[in-house]
PDB file of C-alpha atoms in Angstrom:
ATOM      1  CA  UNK A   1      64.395   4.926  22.425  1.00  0.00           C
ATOM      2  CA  UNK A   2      66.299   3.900  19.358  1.00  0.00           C
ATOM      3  CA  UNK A   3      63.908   0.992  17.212  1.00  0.00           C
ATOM      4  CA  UNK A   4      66.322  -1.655  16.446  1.00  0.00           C
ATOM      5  CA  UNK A   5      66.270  -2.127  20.529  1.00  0.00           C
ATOM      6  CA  UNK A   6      62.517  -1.772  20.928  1.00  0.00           C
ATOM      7  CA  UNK A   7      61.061  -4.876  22.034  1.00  0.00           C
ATOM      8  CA  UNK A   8      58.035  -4.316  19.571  1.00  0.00           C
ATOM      9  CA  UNK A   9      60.233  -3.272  16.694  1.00  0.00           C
ATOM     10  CA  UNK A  10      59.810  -5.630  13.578  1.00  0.00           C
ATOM     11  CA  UNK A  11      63.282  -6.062  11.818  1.00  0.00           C
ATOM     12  CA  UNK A  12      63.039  -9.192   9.420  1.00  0.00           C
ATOM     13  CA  UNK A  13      66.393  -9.630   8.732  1.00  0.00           C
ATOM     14  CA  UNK A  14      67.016 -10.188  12.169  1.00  0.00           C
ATOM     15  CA  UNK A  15      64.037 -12.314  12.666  1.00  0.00           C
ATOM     16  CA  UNK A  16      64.770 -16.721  13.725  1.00  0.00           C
ATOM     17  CA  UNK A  17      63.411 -18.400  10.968  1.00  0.00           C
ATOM     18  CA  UNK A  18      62.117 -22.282  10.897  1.00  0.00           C
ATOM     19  CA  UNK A  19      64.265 -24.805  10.103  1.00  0.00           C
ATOM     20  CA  UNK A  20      63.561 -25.908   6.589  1.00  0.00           C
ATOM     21  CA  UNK A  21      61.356 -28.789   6.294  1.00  0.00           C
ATOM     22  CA  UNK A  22      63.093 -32.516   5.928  1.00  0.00           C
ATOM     23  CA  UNK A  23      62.688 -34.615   2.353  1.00  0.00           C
ATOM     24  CA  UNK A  24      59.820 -37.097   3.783  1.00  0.00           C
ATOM     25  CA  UNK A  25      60.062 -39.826   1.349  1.00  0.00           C
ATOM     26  CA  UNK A  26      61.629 -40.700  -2.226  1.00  0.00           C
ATOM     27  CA  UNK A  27      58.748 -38.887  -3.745  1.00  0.00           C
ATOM     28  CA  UNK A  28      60.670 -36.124  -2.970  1.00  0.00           C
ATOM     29  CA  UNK A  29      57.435 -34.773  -0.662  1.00  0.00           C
ATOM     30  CA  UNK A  30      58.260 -32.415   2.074  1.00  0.00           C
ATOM     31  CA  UNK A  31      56.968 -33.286   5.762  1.00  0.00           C
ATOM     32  CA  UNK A  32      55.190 -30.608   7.331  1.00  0.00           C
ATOM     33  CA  UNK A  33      57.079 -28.158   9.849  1.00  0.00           C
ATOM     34  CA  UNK A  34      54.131 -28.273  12.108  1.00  0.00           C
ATOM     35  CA  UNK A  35      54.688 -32.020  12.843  1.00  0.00           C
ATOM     36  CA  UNK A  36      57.819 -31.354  14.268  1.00  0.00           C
ATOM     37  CA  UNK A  37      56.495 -28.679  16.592  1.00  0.00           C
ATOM     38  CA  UNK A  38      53.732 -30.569  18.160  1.00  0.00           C
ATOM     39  CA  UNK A  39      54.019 -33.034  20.011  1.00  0.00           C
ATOM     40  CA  UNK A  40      51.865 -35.880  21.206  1.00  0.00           C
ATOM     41  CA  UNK A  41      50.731 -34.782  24.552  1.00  0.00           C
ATOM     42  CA  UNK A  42      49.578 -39.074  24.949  1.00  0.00           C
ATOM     43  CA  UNK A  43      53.291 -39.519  24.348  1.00  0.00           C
ATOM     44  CA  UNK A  44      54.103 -37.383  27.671  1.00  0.00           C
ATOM     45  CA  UNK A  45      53.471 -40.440  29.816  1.00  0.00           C
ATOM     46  CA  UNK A  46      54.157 -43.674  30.211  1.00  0.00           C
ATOM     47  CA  UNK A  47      51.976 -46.873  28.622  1.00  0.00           C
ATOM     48  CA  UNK A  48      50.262 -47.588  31.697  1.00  0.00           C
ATOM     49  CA  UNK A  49      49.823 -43.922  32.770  1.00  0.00           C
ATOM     50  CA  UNK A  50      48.103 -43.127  29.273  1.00  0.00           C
ATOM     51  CA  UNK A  51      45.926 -46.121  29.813  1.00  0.00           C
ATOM     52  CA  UNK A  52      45.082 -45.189  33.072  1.00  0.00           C
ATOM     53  CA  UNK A  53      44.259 -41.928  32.309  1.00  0.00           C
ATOM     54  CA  UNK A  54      42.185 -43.213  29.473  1.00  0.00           C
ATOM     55  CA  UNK A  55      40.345 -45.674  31.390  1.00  0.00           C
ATOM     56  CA  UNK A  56      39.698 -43.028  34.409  1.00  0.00           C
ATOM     57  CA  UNK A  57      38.109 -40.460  31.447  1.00  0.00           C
ATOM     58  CA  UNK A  58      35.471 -42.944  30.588  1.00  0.00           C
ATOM     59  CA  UNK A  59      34.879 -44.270  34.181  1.00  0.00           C
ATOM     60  CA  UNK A  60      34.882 -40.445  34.898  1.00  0.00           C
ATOM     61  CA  UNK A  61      32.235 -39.917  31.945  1.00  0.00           C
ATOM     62  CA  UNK A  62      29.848 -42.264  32.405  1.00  0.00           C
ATOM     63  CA  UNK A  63      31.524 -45.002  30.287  1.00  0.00           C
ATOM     64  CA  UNK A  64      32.631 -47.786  32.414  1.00  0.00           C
ATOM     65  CA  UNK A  65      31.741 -50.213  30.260  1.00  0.00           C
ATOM     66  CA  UNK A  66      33.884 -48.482  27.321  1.00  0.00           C
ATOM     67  CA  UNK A  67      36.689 -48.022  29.829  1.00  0.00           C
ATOM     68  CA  UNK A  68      38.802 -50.941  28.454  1.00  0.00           C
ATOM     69  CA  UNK A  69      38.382 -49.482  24.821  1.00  0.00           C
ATOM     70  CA  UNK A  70      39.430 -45.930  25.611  1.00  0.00           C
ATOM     71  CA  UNK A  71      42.704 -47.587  27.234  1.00  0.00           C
ATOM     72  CA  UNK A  72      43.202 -49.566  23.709  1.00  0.00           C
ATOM     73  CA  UNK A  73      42.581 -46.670  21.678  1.00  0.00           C
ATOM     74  CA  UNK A  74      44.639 -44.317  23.604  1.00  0.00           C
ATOM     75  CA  UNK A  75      47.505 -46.850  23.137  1.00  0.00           C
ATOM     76  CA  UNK A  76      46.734 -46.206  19.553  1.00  0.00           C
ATOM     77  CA  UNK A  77      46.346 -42.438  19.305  1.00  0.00           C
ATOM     78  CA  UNK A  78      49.798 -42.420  21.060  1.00  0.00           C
ATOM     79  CA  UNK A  79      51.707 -43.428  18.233  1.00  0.00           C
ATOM     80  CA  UNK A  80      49.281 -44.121  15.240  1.00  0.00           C
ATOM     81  CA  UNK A  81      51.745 -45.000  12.984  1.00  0.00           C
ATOM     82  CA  UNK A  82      52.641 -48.109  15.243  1.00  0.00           C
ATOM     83  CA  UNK A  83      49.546 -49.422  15.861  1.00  0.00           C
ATOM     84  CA  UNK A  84      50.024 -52.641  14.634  1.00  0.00           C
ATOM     85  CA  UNK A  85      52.486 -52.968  17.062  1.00  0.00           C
ATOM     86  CA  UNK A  86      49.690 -52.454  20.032  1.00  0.00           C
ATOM     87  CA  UNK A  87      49.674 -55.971  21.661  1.00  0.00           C
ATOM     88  CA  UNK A  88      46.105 -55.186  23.263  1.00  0.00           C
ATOM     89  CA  UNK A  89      44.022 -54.960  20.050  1.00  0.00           C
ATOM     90  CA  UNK A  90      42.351 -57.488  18.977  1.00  0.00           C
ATOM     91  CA  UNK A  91      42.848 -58.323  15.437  1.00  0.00           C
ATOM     92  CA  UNK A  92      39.592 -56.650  14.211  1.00  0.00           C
ATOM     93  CA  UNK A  93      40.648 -53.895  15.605  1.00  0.00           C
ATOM     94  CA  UNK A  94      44.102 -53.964  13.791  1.00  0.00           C
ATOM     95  CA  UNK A  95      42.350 -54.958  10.794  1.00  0.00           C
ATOM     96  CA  UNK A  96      39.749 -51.947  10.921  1.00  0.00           C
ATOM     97  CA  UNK A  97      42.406 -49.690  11.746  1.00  0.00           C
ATOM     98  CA  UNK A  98      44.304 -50.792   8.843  1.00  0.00           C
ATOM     99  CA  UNK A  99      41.347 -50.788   6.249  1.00  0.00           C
ATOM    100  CA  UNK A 100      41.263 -46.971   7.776  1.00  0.00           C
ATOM    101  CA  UNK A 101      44.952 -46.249   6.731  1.00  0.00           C
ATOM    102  CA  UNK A 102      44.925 -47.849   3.184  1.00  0.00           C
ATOM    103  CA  UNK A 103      40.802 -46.351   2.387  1.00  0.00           C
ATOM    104  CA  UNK A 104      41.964 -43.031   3.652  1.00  0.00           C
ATOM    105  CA  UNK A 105      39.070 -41.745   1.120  1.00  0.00           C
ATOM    106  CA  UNK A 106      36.131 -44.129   1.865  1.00  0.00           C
ATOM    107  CA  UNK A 107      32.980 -43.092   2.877  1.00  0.00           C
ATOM    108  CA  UNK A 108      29.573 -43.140   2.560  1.00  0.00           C
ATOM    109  CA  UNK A 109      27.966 -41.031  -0.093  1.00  0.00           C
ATOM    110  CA  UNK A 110      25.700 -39.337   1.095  1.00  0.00           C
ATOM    111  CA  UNK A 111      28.915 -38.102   3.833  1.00  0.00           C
ATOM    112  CA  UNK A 112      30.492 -36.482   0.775  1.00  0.00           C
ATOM    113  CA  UNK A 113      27.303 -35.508  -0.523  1.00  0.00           C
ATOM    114  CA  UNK A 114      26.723 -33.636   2.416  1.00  0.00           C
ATOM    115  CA  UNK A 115      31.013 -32.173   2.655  1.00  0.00           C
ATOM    116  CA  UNK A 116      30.607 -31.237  -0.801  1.00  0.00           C
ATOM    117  CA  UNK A 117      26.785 -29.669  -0.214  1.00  0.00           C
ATOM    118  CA  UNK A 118      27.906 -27.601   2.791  1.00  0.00           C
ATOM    119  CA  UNK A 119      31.627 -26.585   0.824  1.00  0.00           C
ATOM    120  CA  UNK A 120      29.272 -25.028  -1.647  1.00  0.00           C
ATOM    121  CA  UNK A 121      26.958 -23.219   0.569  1.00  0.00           C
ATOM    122  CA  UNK A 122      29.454 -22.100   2.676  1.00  0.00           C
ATOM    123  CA  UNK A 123      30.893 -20.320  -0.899  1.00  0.00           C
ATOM    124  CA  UNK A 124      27.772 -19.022  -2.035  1.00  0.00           C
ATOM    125  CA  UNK A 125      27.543 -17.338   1.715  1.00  0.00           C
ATOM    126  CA  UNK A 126      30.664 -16.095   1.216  1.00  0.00           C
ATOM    127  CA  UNK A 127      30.057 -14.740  -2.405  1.00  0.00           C
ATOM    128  CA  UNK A 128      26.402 -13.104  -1.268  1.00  0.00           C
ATOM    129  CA  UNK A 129      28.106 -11.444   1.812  1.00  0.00           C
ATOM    130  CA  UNK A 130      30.621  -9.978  -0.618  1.00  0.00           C
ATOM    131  CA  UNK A 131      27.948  -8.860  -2.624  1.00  0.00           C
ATOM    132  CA  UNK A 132      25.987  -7.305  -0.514  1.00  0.00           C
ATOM    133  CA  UNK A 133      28.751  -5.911   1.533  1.00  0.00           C
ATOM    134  CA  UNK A 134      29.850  -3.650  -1.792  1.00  0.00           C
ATOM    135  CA  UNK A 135      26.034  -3.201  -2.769  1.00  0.00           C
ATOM    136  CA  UNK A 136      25.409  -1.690   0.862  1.00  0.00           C
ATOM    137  CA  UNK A 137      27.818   1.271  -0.220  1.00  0.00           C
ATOM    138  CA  UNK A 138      25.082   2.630  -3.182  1.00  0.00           C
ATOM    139  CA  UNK A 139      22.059   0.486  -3.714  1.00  0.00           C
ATOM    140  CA  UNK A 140      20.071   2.509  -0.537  1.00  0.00           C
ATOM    141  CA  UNK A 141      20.869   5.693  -2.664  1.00  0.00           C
ATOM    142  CA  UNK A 142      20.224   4.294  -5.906  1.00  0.00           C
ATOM    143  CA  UNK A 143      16.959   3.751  -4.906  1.00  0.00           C
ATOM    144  CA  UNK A 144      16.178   6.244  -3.582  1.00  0.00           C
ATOM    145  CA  UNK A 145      16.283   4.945   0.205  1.00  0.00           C
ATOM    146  CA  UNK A 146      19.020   6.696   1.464  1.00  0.00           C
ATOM    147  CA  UNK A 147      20.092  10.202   0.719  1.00  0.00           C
ATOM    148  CA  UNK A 148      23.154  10.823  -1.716  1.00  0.00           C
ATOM    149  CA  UNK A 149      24.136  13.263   0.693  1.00  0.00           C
ATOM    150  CA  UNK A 150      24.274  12.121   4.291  1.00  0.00           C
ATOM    151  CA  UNK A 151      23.668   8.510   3.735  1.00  0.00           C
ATOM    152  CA  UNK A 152      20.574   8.167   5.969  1.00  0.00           C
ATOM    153  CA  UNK A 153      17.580   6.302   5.301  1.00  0.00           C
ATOM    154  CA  UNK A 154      14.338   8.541   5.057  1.00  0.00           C
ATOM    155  CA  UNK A 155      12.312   6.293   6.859  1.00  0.00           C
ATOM    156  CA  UNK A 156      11.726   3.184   9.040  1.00  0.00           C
ATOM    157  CA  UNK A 157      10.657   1.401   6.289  1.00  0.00           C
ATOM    158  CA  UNK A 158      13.482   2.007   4.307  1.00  0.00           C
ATOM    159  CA  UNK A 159      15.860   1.050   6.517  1.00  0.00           C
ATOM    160  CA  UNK A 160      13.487  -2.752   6.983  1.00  0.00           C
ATOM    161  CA  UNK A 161      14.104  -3.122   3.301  1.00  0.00           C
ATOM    162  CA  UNK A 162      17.618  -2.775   3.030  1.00  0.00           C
ATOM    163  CA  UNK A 163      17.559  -5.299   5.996  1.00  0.00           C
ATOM    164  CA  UNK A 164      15.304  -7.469   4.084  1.00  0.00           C
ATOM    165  CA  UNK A 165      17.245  -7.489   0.956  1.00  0.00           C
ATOM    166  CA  UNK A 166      20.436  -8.137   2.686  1.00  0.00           C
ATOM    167  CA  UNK A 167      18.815 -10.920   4.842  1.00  0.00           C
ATOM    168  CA  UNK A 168      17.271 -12.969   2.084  1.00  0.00           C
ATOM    169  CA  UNK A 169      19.732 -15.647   1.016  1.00  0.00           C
ATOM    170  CA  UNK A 170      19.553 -16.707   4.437  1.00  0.00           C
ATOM    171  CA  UNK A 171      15.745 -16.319   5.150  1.00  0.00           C
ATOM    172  CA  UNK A 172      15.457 -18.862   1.544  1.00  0.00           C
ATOM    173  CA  UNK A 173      18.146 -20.980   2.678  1.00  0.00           C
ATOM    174  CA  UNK A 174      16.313 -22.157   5.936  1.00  0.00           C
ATOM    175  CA  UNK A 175      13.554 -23.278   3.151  1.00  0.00           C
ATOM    176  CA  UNK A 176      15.237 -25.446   1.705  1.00  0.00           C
TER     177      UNK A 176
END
């Protein structure tokens, strides 16, 4: 079978590319392609079918008390953008979903205390796992737990302390 036909050939000049991406604003920032691929699946149905659907959720959840909420909020997650245009918020609500879109940033501290905590153990993971993924490859033979030759450990015990090496960043993380 000849390959340009092939249904699993790869052939990039031939390949549909995306459109490219619209100037957003004067700024001269471009709008993501993604936000012109998905759409609002809220946006699918009518008002009063989105809602009803909303309302039916919570009812459906245990939430009948939130129902009316869920219906205002779905009205909202519809077309955020517009919310100040939702007639069925009250004007708390508009004004706590507009302190939301002009603090994008605003949080408690000890919430970005906590992003920024996790950001850097999730790096440190990711630098130890490196580590010890490379180290793996000589330090059982460099110390004389593995043979040179075949690579296998000579005993049990051997084999536990490679383990325990390469499991204690984690076992000291759950200390702290």
């Amino acid at each position: 079978m000849d390959d340009k036909s092939s249904p699993d050939s790869h052939n990039e000049k031939e390949m549909i590319r995306a459109p490219e991406p619209e100037k957003g604003d004067a700024s001269g920032r471009r709008q993501s392609v993604a936000l012109n691929i998905v759409e609002n699946p809220l946006k699918r149905t009518t008002r009063e079918q989105t809602v009803l659907d909303a309302q039916s959720f919570a009812e459906l959840n245990g939430m009948p008390e939130q129902a009316e909420l869920f219906g205002r909020a779905a009205l909202v997650a519809r077309d955020p953008e517009k919310f100040d245009l939702v007639d069925e918020l009250s004007g708390d609500e508009r004004a706590a979903l507009a302190y939301e879109r002009d603090h994008k940033w605003h949080g408690p501290t000890m919430l970005w205390y906590s992003i920024g905590l996790c950001a850097i153990g999730a790096a440190t993971q990711g630098w130890d796992q490196t580590g010890s993924n490379g180290a793996n490859l000589s330090f059982p033979q460099a110390f004389g737990l593995a043979s040179r030759e075949t690579e296998e450990f000579f005993t049990e015990r051997d084999e536990w302390i490679v383990g325990l090496i390469n499991a204690i960043i984690f076992l000291t993380a759950g200390l702290m």
